[in-house]
Amino acid sequence: MASASDIPYYTPRQSPPAGTALGDNAPTLFTPLKLRDLTVQNRIWVAPMCTYSAQDGHLTDFHLVHLGAFALRGASLTMIEATSVLANGGITPQDSGLWKDSQIAPIKRVADWVHSQGQHLGIQLGHAGRKASTIAPWLVERGMSAVAGKDIGGWPDDVMGPSAIQWGEGYVKPREMTAQDIQELISGFVDSAKRAIAAGVDVIEIHAAHGYLLCSFLSPISNRRTDKYGGSFENRIRLLIEVIQAVRAVIPQGMPLLVRVSATEWMEESDEPESWDVPQTIELAKLLPGLGVDLLDVSSGGNNEKQQIKLSNNFQVGIAGQIRKALYSAGITNLLIGAVGLITEAEAAKEIVQEKEGTVQMTDEQGGLADANIVLVARQFLREPEWVFRVAYRLGVEVKWPIQYHRGTFLKNSRI
């Protein structure tokens, strides 16, 4: 049995990689997709999941097991959780980080394993901003937050945001970022991107969602600046644009670049006169292909404690579809869309990415256009690490399993 290359121990070469459809006529969910020089064998990705288990920003054996399990079981791209580009950018003191060179090696260990399975690894780079320096969520009541003090490795006197506006109870009131802070942040993204490349990561995602730093610059609720980074739509998106440009300039031409946004703050029912919403996200999305962004990862919420979110399965998928349709209507077809948010069922995952008749021509009311090109799944993978195989079985698609698991495939007529 041929051995996987570029790894210092024997493991069989998975050819084709797990999660590859073996028959003809597979649904779009189990067909390949090309992003620049990267080709994935299916449309199921593992979304970034904060696990608050790093040591001084360094990944540990936990992350090798946690992330490696998904790659082994057929996810075509596994994303490393939100990884801070500066030392004061973690949500908690236990966040993943890439602000110093010693943090490269643990990521490379994960990348080497993922690559040995014929799969791909991404990383989400970000900064927590005004939601930084809190304690791990399992130490507080669900839905609550508490500040991490210096005694447990926090930095409550060095939390920063676009404006000195506290997120809510249990968070530090941030200081307003200076021009120097902004330049140091951009440099942090650049340096972290270079380290991610050195670690062997295949995809970089810029985190501009969920109320973290770049997201909070987008919103007129959290950004009250009067300089060139605040006020108008053009000013509020300026920092994100500059980060995208700076990162794209230092990563390989063939490396895909992703951006995650909160497409709406869910503040439509609040008394705020203006908030970040889907129409503004669409206007931002129209700019992204020209900046070298390959996929927009559509999430929502997280920037205000008064948000009104009605959670349900696939609750954000329609927003992704709305954005994709608007882009196509504007003649923009070169920005892929990722859908995320409580995606749990096989048929739903299939329909999210399944193109219908008339896609290019947009001939009918729906245009035949799938809501997204990719589904990103998080919590369901925690419940079912083999979710790719379960989805394939439920859809009647024969897929490749890991060689070592060949005796464990689902039996015909099993209740899966």
Coordinates of C-alpha atoms in Angstrom, one line a residue:
M1 CA 0.0 0.0 0.0
A2 CA 1.4 3.4 -1.1
S3 CA 2.4 5.7 1.7
A4 CA 1.2 9.3 2.0
S5 CA 4.1 11.6 1.1
D6 CA 5.6 14.5 3.1
I7 CA 4.8 13.0 6.5
P8 CA 7.5 11.4 8.8
Y9 CA 5.5 8.2 9.5
Y10 CA 3.6 5.6 7.6
T11 CA -0.1 6.2 6.8
P12 CA -1.6 4.9 3.6
R13 CA -2.2 7.3 0.8
Q14 CA -5.9 8.0 0.5
S15 CA -6.5 8.0 -3.2
P16 CA -9.1 9.3 -3.9
P17 CA -9.5 11.1 -0.6
A18 CA -12.4 10.2 1.8
G19 CA -15.6 11.9 0.9
T20 CA -15.1 11.6 -2.9
A21 CA -18.2 10.4 -4.8
L22 CA -17.4 7.1 -6.5
G23 CA -20.3 6.9 -8.9
D24 CA -21.8 9.0 -11.6
N25 CA -24.6 11.5 -11.3
A26 CA -23.7 12.7 -7.8
P27 CA -25.6 15.8 -6.6
T28 CA -23.7 19.1 -6.6
L29 CA -22.9 18.6 -2.9
F30 CA -20.6 15.7 -3.9
T31 CA -19.0 17.2 -7.0
P32 CA -15.6 19.0 -7.1
L33 CA -15.1 22.7 -6.9
K34 CA -12.1 24.7 -8.0
L35 CA -11.0 27.9 -6.2
R36 CA -7.8 29.3 -7.8
D37 CA -5.2 26.4 -7.5
L38 CA -7.3 24.5 -4.9
T39 CA -9.8 21.8 -5.9
V40 CA -12.0 20.3 -3.3
Q41 CA -13.8 17.0 -3.9
N42 CA -17.1 17.9 -2.3
R43 CA -18.9 21.0 -1.1
I44 CA -18.9 20.2 2.7
W45 CA -16.5 22.3 4.8
V46 CA -15.9 22.4 8.5
A47 CA -16.6 25.9 9.8
P48 CA -14.3 27.5 12.3
M49 CA -15.2 26.5 15.8
C50 CA -13.7 28.3 18.8
T51 CA -12.7 25.7 21.4
Y52 CA -10.7 27.9 23.8
S53 CA -8.0 25.2 24.3
A54 CA -4.8 26.8 23.0
Q55 CA -1.8 27.5 25.2
D56 CA -0.4 31.0 24.7
G57 CA -1.9 30.9 21.3
H58 CA -0.3 27.6 20.4
L59 CA -2.4 24.7 19.1
T60 CA -2.1 21.5 21.1
D61 CA -2.7 17.8 20.7
F62 CA -6.4 18.5 21.2
H63 CA -6.5 20.5 18.0
L64 CA -4.7 17.7 16.1
V65 CA -7.3 15.2 17.2
H66 CA -10.3 17.6 16.9
L67 CA -9.5 19.0 13.4
G68 CA -7.8 15.8 12.1
A69 CA -10.9 13.7 12.8
F70 CA -13.0 15.8 10.3
A71 CA -10.4 15.6 7.6
L72 CA -10.1 11.8 8.1
R73 CA -13.8 11.5 7.7
G74 CA -14.3 13.2 4.4
A75 CA -14.6 17.0 4.9
S76 CA -12.8 18.5 1.9
L77 CA -11.7 21.6 3.9
T78 CA -11.4 22.0 7.6
M79 CA -11.0 25.5 9.0
I80 CA -8.9 26.3 12.1
E81 CA -10.9 28.4 14.6
A82 CA -10.6 32.2 14.9
T83 CA -6.9 32.8 15.2
S84 CA -5.7 36.1 16.7
V85 CA -3.3 38.2 14.7
L86 CA -2.2 40.2 17.8
A87 CA -1.6 39.3 21.3
N88 CA -4.5 41.3 22.5
G89 CA -6.9 39.9 19.9
G90 CA -8.1 36.7 21.5
I91 CA -11.7 36.2 22.7
T92 CA -10.2 34.4 25.7
P93 CA -6.6 33.8 26.9
Q94 CA -6.9 30.3 25.4
D95 CA -7.6 31.4 21.8
S96 CA -5.5 30.2 18.9
G97 CA -3.0 32.7 17.8
L98 CA -0.4 33.5 15.0
W99 CA 1.2 36.7 16.3
K100 CA 4.6 35.0 16.8
D101 CA 6.7 32.5 15.0
S102 CA 6.6 29.8 17.7
Q103 CA 2.9 29.4 16.9
I104 CA 3.7 28.2 13.3
A105 CA 4.9 24.6 14.2
P106 CA 1.7 23.4 15.9
I107 CA -0.4 24.5 13.0
K108 CA 2.0 22.8 10.6
R109 CA 1.6 19.6 12.5
V110 CA -2.2 19.8 11.8
A111 CA -1.6 20.8 8.2
D112 CA 0.7 17.8 7.6
W113 CA -1.8 15.4 8.9
V114 CA -4.7 16.9 7.0
H115 CA -2.6 16.8 3.8
S116 CA -1.6 13.2 4.4
Q117 CA -5.3 12.4 4.1
G118 CA -5.6 14.2 0.8
Q119 CA -7.7 17.0 2.3
H120 CA -7.2 20.7 2.8
L121 CA -6.8 23.1 5.8
G122 CA -7.9 26.6 6.2
I123 CA -7.4 29.2 8.9
Q124 CA -9.6 32.1 10.0
L125 CA -7.6 35.1 11.0
G126 CA -9.1 37.8 13.1
H127 CA -9.1 40.0 16.2
A128 CA -11.8 39.9 18.9
G129 CA -11.8 43.7 19.4
R130 CA -14.2 44.9 22.0
K131 CA -15.2 41.2 22.7
A132 CA -11.7 40.3 23.8
S133 CA -10.3 39.3 27.2
T134 CA -13.3 37.2 28.4
I135 CA -13.2 33.8 30.1
A136 CA -14.2 30.6 28.4
P137 CA -18.0 30.3 27.9
W138 CA -18.3 27.1 29.8
L139 CA -17.2 28.9 33.0
V140 CA -20.2 31.2 32.9
E141 CA -24.0 30.8 32.5
R142 CA -25.0 30.0 29.0
G143 CA -25.4 33.3 27.0
M144 CA -23.5 35.3 29.5
S145 CA -19.9 36.7 29.5
A146 CA -17.3 37.6 32.1
V147 CA -14.1 39.6 31.9
A148 CA -10.8 37.7 32.1
G149 CA -8.5 39.6 34.5
K150 CA -4.8 39.8 34.5
D151 CA -4.7 37.2 37.2
I152 CA -5.8 34.5 34.7
G153 CA -3.9 35.9 31.6
G154 CA -6.4 38.5 30.4
W155 CA -5.7 42.0 29.3
P156 CA -8.6 44.1 30.4
D157 CA -6.6 47.3 30.1
D158 CA -5.7 46.7 26.4
V159 CA -9.1 45.9 24.8
M160 CA -9.7 48.1 21.8
G161 CA -12.5 48.8 19.3
P162 CA -13.4 51.3 16.6
S163 CA -15.0 53.5 19.3
A164 CA -15.1 53.4 23.1
I165 CA -18.5 51.5 23.1
Q166 CA -18.9 48.5 25.4
W167 CA -20.5 45.4 23.8
G168 CA -22.6 44.7 26.8
E169 CA -22.5 43.4 30.4
G170 CA -19.6 41.1 31.0
Y171 CA -17.3 42.8 28.5
V172 CA -14.6 45.5 28.9
K173 CA -15.3 49.0 27.7
P174 CA -12.7 49.3 24.9
R175 CA -10.5 52.2 24.1
E176 CA -10.9 53.8 20.7
M177 CA -8.2 52.7 18.4
T178 CA -5.6 55.2 17.2
A179 CA -4.2 55.5 13.7
Q180 CA -1.2 53.6 15.0
D181 CA -3.4 50.8 16.4
I182 CA -5.0 50.5 13.0
Q183 CA -1.7 50.2 11.2
E184 CA -0.4 47.6 13.7
L185 CA -3.6 45.6 13.2
I186 CA -3.1 45.6 9.4
S187 CA 0.5 44.6 9.9
G188 CA -0.7 41.8 12.3
F189 CA -2.9 40.4 9.6
V190 CA -0.1 40.5 7.1
D191 CA 2.4 38.8 9.4
S192 CA -0.1 36.2 10.5
A193 CA -0.9 35.4 6.8
K194 CA 2.8 34.9 6.1
R195 CA 3.0 32.5 9.1
A196 CA -0.1 30.6 7.9
I197 CA 1.7 30.1 4.6
A198 CA 4.8 28.9 6.4
A199 CA 2.6 26.4 8.3
G200 CA 1.2 25.0 5.1
V201 CA -2.3 26.3 5.3
D202 CA -4.3 26.1 2.0
V203 CA -6.9 28.8 2.5
I204 CA -7.1 32.0 4.6
E205 CA -10.3 33.5 5.8
I206 CA -10.5 37.0 7.1
H207 CA -13.0 37.2 10.0
A208 CA -15.3 40.2 9.8
A209 CA -18.3 38.7 11.5
H210 CA -20.0 38.2 14.9
G211 CA -19.1 41.6 16.5
Y212 CA -15.4 41.1 16.5
L213 CA -13.1 43.9 15.5
L214 CA -13.5 44.2 11.7
C215 CA -17.2 43.5 12.0
S216 CA -17.6 46.3 14.6
F217 CA -16.0 48.8 12.2
L218 CA -18.7 48.0 9.6
S219 CA -21.6 48.8 11.9
P220 CA -22.7 52.4 12.5
I221 CA -23.9 51.2 16.0
S222 CA -20.4 50.3 17.2
N223 CA -18.4 52.6 14.9
R224 CA -18.9 56.3 15.8
R225 CA -15.5 57.5 14.5
T226 CA -15.2 60.9 12.8
D227 CA -12.0 60.1 10.9
K228 CA -11.7 58.3 7.5
Y229 CA -12.7 55.0 9.2
G230 CA -16.1 56.1 10.4
G231 CA -19.3 57.7 9.3
S232 CA -20.2 56.8 5.7
F233 CA -20.5 53.3 4.3
E234 CA -17.3 53.8 2.3
N235 CA -15.4 54.8 5.5
R236 CA -16.8 52.0 7.6
I237 CA -15.7 49.4 5.2
R238 CA -12.3 51.0 4.7
L239 CA -10.4 49.0 7.3
L240 CA -11.7 45.7 6.0
I241 CA -10.8 46.7 2.5
E242 CA -7.3 47.6 3.6
V243 CA -6.9 44.3 5.4
I244 CA -8.1 42.4 2.4
Q245 CA -5.7 44.2 0.1
A246 CA -2.7 43.8 2.5
V247 CA -3.3 40.0 2.9
R248 CA -4.0 39.4 -0.8
A249 CA -0.7 41.1 -1.6
V250 CA 1.4 38.7 0.5
I251 CA -0.2 35.3 -0.2
P252 CA 0.4 33.2 -3.2
Q253 CA -1.6 34.0 -6.4
G254 CA -3.1 30.5 -6.3
M255 CA -4.2 30.6 -2.7
P256 CA -8.0 31.3 -2.2
L257 CA -8.9 34.2 0.1
L258 CA -12.2 34.1 2.0
V259 CA -14.1 36.7 4.0
R260 CA -16.7 36.0 6.6
V261 CA -19.2 38.7 7.4
S262 CA -22.3 39.1 9.6
A263 CA -24.7 40.0 6.8
T264 CA -27.2 41.5 9.2
E265 CA -27.0 42.6 12.8
W266 CA -30.6 41.5 13.4
M267 CA -31.4 45.0 14.7
E268 CA -34.3 45.8 12.4
E269 CA -36.7 45.6 15.3
S270 CA -34.6 47.8 17.6
D271 CA -34.8 51.6 18.1
E272 CA -31.4 52.1 16.4
P273 CA -31.8 54.4 13.4
E274 CA -29.2 52.5 11.3
S275 CA -27.4 49.2 11.5
W276 CA -25.4 46.9 9.3
D277 CA -27.9 45.0 7.1
V278 CA -28.2 42.8 4.0
P279 CA -28.3 45.6 1.4
Q280 CA -25.0 47.0 2.7
T281 CA -23.5 43.5 2.7
I282 CA -24.5 43.2 -1.0
E283 CA -22.8 46.5 -1.8
L284 CA -19.7 45.2 0.0
A285 CA -19.9 41.9 -1.8
K286 CA -19.9 43.6 -5.2
L287 CA -16.4 45.0 -4.4
L288 CA -14.8 41.7 -3.2
P289 CA -13.9 40.0 -6.5
G290 CA -12.0 43.0 -7.6
L291 CA -10.0 42.8 -4.4
G292 CA -9.0 39.2 -4.9
V293 CA -11.6 37.6 -2.6
D294 CA -12.8 34.2 -3.9
L295 CA -15.6 33.4 -1.5
L296 CA -17.9 35.3 0.9
D297 CA -18.8 33.2 4.0
V298 CA -22.3 34.5 5.0
S299 CA -23.1 34.5 8.7
S300 CA -25.0 37.0 10.8
G301 CA -25.4 38.7 14.2
G302 CA -23.1 39.0 17.2
N303 CA -22.5 42.7 17.2
N304 CA -25.1 43.9 19.6
E305 CA -26.7 42.4 22.7
K306 CA -30.2 43.6 21.6
Q307 CA -30.2 41.6 18.4
Q308 CA -33.4 39.7 17.7
I309 CA -32.4 36.4 16.1
K310 CA -35.1 33.7 15.5
L311 CA -32.9 30.6 15.4
S312 CA -34.0 27.6 13.3
N313 CA -32.3 25.1 11.0
N314 CA -30.7 26.8 8.0
F315 CA -31.8 30.2 9.4
Q316 CA -29.0 32.1 7.5
V317 CA -29.2 30.2 4.2
G318 CA -31.8 32.5 2.7
I319 CA -29.6 35.5 3.3
A320 CA -26.8 33.8 1.5
G321 CA -29.2 33.1 -1.4
Q322 CA -30.4 36.7 -1.4
I323 CA -26.8 37.9 -1.7
R324 CA -25.9 35.5 -4.5
K325 CA -28.9 36.3 -6.5
A326 CA -28.2 40.1 -6.2
L327 CA -24.6 39.5 -7.4
Y328 CA -25.8 37.5 -10.4
S329 CA -28.4 40.2 -11.2
A330 CA -25.5 42.7 -11.2
G331 CA -23.5 40.5 -13.6
I332 CA -21.1 39.4 -10.8
T333 CA -20.6 35.6 -11.1
N334 CA -17.0 35.2 -9.8
L335 CA -17.6 35.5 -6.1
L336 CA -18.5 32.1 -4.5
I337 CA -20.9 32.1 -1.6
G338 CA -20.7 29.9 1.5
A339 CA -23.8 29.2 3.7
V340 CA -23.5 28.4 7.4
G341 CA -25.9 28.2 10.3
L342 CA -27.5 25.2 11.9
I343 CA -27.2 23.1 8.8
T344 CA -28.0 19.6 10.1
E345 CA -29.9 17.5 7.5
A346 CA -28.7 15.8 4.4
E347 CA -31.5 17.0 2.1
A348 CA -31.1 20.6 3.2
A349 CA -27.4 20.5 2.6
K350 CA -28.0 19.1 -0.9
E351 CA -30.6 21.7 -1.8
I352 CA -28.5 24.6 -0.6
V353 CA -25.8 24.0 -3.3
Q354 CA -27.9 22.3 -6.0
E355 CA -28.0 24.3 -9.1
K356 CA -31.3 24.2 -11.1
E357 CA -32.2 24.7 -14.7
G358 CA -31.7 28.3 -15.9
T359 CA -29.0 29.2 -13.5
V360 CA -26.9 31.3 -15.9
Q361 CA -29.8 32.9 -17.7
M362 CA -31.8 33.6 -14.5
T363 CA -34.9 32.8 -16.5
D364 CA -37.5 32.2 -13.8
E365 CA -38.4 34.0 -10.6
Q366 CA -35.8 32.1 -8.6
G367 CA -33.3 32.1 -11.4
G368 CA -32.6 28.4 -10.8
L369 CA -29.7 29.6 -8.7
A370 CA -28.6 27.6 -5.7
D371 CA -28.3 29.6 -2.4
A372 CA -24.6 28.9 -2.1
N373 CA -21.6 27.0 -3.6
I374 CA -20.4 25.6 -0.3
V375 CA -22.0 24.6 3.1
L376 CA -20.0 25.2 6.2
V377 CA -21.0 23.1 9.1
A378 CA -19.8 23.3 12.7
R379 CA -22.0 21.9 15.5
Q380 CA -23.3 19.0 13.5
F381 CA -19.7 17.8 13.1
L382 CA -19.4 17.9 16.9
R383 CA -22.3 15.6 17.2
E384 CA -21.4 13.4 14.2
P385 CA -17.7 13.7 13.1
E386 CA -18.6 11.3 10.3
W387 CA -21.4 13.6 9.0
V388 CA -20.1 13.6 5.4
F389 CA -20.6 9.8 5.3
R390 CA -24.0 10.1 6.9
V391 CA -25.1 12.7 4.4
A392 CA -23.8 10.6 1.5
Y393 CA -25.6 7.5 2.8
R394 CA -28.9 9.4 3.2
L395 CA -28.7 10.8 -0.3
G396 CA -27.8 7.4 -1.8
V397 CA -24.3 8.6 -2.9
E398 CA -21.5 6.1 -2.7
V399 CA -18.4 7.8 -1.4
K400 CA -14.8 6.8 -0.5
W401 CA -14.2 6.0 3.1
P402 CA -10.7 6.0 4.7
I403 CA -8.8 2.9 3.8
Q404 CA -8.4 1.9 7.5
Y405 CA -12.2 2.2 8.0
H406 CA -13.2 0.0 5.1
R407 CA -14.9 -2.5 7.3
G408 CA -16.9 0.2 9.0
T409 CA -19.0 1.5 6.1
F410 CA -22.7 1.7 6.6
L411 CA -24.6 -1.5 5.9
K412 CA -27.3 -1.5 3.2
N413 CA -30.7 -0.7 4.7
S414 CA -29.2 0.5 7.9
R415 CA -31.1 3.2 9.8
I416 CA -28.6 6.1 9.7

